[in-house]
Short mmCIF file of C-alpha atoms in Angstrom, two decimals:
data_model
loop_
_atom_site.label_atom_id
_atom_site.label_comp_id
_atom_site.label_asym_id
_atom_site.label_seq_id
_atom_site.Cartn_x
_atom_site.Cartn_y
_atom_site.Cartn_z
CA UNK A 161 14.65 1.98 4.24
CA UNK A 162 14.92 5.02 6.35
CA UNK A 163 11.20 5.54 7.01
CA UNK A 164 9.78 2.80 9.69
CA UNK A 165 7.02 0.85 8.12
CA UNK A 166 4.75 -0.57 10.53
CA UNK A 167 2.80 -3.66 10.26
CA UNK A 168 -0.52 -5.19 11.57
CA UNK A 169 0.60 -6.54 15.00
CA UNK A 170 -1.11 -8.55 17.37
CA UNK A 171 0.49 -9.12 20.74
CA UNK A 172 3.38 -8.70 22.61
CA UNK A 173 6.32 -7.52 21.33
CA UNK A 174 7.95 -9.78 24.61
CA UNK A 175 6.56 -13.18 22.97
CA UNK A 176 8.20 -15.83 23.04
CA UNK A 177 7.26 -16.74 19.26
CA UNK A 178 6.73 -14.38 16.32
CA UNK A 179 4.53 -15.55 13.64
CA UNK A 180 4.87 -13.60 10.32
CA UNK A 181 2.07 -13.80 7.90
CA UNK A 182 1.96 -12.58 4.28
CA UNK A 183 -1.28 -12.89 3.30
CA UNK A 184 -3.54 -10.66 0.62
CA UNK A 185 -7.14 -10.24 1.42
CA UNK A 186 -8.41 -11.18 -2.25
CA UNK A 187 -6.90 -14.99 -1.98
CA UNK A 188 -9.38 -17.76 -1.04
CA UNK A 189 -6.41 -19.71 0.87
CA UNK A 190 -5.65 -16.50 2.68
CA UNK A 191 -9.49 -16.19 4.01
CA UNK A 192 -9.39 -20.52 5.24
CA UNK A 193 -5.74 -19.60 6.93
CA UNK A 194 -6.66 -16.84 8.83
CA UNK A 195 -10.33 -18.44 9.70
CA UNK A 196 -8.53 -21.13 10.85
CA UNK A 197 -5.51 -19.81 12.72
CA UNK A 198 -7.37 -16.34 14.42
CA UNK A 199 -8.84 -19.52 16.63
CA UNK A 200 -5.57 -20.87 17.24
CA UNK A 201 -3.37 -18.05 17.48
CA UNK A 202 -5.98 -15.88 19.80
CA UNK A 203 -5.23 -17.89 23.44
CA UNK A 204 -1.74 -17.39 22.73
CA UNK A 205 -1.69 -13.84 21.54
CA UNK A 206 -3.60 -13.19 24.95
CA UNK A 207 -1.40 -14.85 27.12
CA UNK A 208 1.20 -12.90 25.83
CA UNK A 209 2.95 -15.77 24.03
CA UNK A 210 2.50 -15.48 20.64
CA UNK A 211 3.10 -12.12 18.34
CA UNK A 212 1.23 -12.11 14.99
CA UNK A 213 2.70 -9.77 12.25
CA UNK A 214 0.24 -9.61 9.64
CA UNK A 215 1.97 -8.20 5.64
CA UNK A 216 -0.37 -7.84 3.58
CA UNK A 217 1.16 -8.69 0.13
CA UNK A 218 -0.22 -6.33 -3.15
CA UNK A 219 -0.24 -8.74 -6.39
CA UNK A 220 -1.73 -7.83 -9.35
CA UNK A 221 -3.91 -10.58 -10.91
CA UNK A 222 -7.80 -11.03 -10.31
CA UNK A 223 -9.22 -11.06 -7.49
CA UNK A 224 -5.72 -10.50 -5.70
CA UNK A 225 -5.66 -6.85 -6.97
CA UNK A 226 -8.76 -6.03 -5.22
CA UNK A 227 -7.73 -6.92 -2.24
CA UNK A 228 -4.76 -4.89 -3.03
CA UNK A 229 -6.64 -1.80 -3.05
CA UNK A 230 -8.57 -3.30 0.08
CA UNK A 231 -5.26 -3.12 2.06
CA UNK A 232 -4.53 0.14 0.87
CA UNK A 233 -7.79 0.84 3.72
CA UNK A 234 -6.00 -0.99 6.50
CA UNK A 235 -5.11 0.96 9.38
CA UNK A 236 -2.24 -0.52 11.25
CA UNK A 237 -2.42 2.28 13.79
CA UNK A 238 -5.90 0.18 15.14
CA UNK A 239 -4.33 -3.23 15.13
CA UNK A 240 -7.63 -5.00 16.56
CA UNK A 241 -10.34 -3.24 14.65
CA UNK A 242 -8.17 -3.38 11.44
CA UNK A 243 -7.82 -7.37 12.57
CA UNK A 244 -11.68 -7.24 12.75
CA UNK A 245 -12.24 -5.07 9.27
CA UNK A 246 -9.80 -7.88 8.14
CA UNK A 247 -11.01 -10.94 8.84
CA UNK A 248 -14.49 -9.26 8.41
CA UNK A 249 -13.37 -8.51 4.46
CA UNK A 250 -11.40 -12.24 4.14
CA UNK A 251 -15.16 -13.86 5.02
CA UNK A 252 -17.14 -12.19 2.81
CA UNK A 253 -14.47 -12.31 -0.05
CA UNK A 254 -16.60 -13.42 -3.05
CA UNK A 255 -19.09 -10.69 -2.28
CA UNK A 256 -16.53 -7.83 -3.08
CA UNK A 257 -13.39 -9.34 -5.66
CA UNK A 258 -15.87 -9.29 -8.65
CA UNK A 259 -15.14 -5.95 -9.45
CA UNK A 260 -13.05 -2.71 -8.27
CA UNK A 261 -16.62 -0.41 -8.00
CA UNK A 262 -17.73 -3.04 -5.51
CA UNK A 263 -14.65 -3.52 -3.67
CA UNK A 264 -14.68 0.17 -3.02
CA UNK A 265 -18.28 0.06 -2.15
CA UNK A 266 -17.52 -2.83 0.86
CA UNK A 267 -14.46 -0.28 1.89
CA UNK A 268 -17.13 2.25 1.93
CA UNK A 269 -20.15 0.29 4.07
CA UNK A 270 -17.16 -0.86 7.08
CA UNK A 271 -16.73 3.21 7.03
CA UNK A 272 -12.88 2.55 6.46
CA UNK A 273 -10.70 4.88 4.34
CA UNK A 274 -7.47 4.81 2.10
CA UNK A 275 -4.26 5.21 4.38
CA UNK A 276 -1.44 7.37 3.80
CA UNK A 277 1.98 5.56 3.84
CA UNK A 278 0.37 2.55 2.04
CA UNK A 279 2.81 3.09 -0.54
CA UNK A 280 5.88 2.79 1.75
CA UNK A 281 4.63 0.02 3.48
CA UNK A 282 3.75 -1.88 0.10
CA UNK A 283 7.21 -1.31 -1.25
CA UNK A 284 9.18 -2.70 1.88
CA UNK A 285 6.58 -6.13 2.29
CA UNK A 286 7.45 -6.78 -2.10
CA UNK A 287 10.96 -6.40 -1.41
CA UNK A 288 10.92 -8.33 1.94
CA UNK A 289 8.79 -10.76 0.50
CA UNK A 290 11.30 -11.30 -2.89
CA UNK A 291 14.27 -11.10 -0.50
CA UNK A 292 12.88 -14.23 1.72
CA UNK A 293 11.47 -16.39 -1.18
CA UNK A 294 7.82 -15.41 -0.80
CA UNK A 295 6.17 -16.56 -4.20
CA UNK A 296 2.36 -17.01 -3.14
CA UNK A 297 -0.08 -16.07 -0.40
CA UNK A 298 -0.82 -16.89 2.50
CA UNK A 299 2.85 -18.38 3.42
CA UNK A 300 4.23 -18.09 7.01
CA UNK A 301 7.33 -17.57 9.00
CA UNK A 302 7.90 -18.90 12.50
CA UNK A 303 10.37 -17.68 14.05
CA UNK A 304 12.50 -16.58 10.91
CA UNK A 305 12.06 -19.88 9.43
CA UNK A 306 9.53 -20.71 6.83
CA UNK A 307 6.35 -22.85 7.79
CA UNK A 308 5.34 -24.94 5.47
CA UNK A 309 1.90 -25.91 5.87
CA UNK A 310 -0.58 -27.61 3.71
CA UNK A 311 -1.98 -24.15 1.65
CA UNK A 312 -4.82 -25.92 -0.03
CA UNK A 313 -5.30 -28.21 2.43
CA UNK A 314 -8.58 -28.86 4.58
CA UNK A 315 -9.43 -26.58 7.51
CA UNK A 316 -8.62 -29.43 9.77
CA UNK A 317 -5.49 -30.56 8.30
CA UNK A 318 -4.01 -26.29 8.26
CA UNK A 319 -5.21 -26.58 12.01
CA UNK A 320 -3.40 -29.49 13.05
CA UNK A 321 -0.12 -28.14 11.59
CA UNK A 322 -0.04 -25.31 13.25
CA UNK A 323 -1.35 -26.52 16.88
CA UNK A 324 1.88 -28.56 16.50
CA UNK A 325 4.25 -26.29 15.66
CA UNK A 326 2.94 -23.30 18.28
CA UNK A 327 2.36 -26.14 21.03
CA UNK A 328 5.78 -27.43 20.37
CA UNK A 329 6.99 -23.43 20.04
#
């Protein structure tokens, strides 16, 4: 594409690792990953060693399209309140997926507000996405190179897979 298409970055652009994270903000396994990596991840995006890129993928079925139009609200251009608004919207998940009126009304309450070159951005992650094999959410890249991870997994059992591979990174 011609047009840059920015993402939600954490970190340095200097790091020595690059996690990529396709995730949607309507999937259950996306709200564990993130709950269990932001802890993780966070001493390493501070000391500079770790960049997070954060794609947030738009599906279309159930609860997934909801938190389609949630990341239509994301504002990449505040990487660590939109981080906050994120992880913030990933938590209380079931309270907003039931239906589109109350999806907009969460949007609404966190004061957050649909952002122009959504549709840009949304184009370029779906073709990335198809391009690299990217089938469901949350699924990571490290590197360039696909993590695989236990998805439905427990919280302890996502954590120890990734300590290992960032520890070893």
């Amino acid at each position: 594409m011609t047009n840059e298409v920015r993402h939600l970055v954490l970190g340095s652009e200097e790091a020595a690792t690059t996690v990529e994270s396709y995730i949607n903000m309507g999937c259950p396994f996306c709200s564990t990953y993130i709950e269990v990596i932001d802890e993780i991840f966070a001493p390493h995006i501070e000391s500079g060693e770790v960049k997070h890129i954060i794609k947030h993928v738009d599906r279309t079925n159930g609860a997934l399209l909801k938190g389609a139009v949630a990341g239509t609200y994301l504002n990449i251009h505040e990487p660590e309140k939109t981080y906050e608004d994120m992880k913030h919207l990933l938590e209380t998940r079931p309270e907003w997926t039931a239906s589109f009126e109350e999806a907009l009304m969460k949007l609404e309450t966190l004061g957050l507000v649909e952002q122009e070159g959504h549709g840009a951005r949304s184009k370029e992650i779906l073709d990335e996405a198809a391009e690299r094999g990217v089938r469901v959410v949350p699924t990571v890249f490290i590197d360039g190179d696909k993590f695989d991870f236990p998805v439905k997994g427990t919280n302890e059992e996502i954590a120890e897979a990734f300590r290992g591979k960032i520890e070893s990174s």
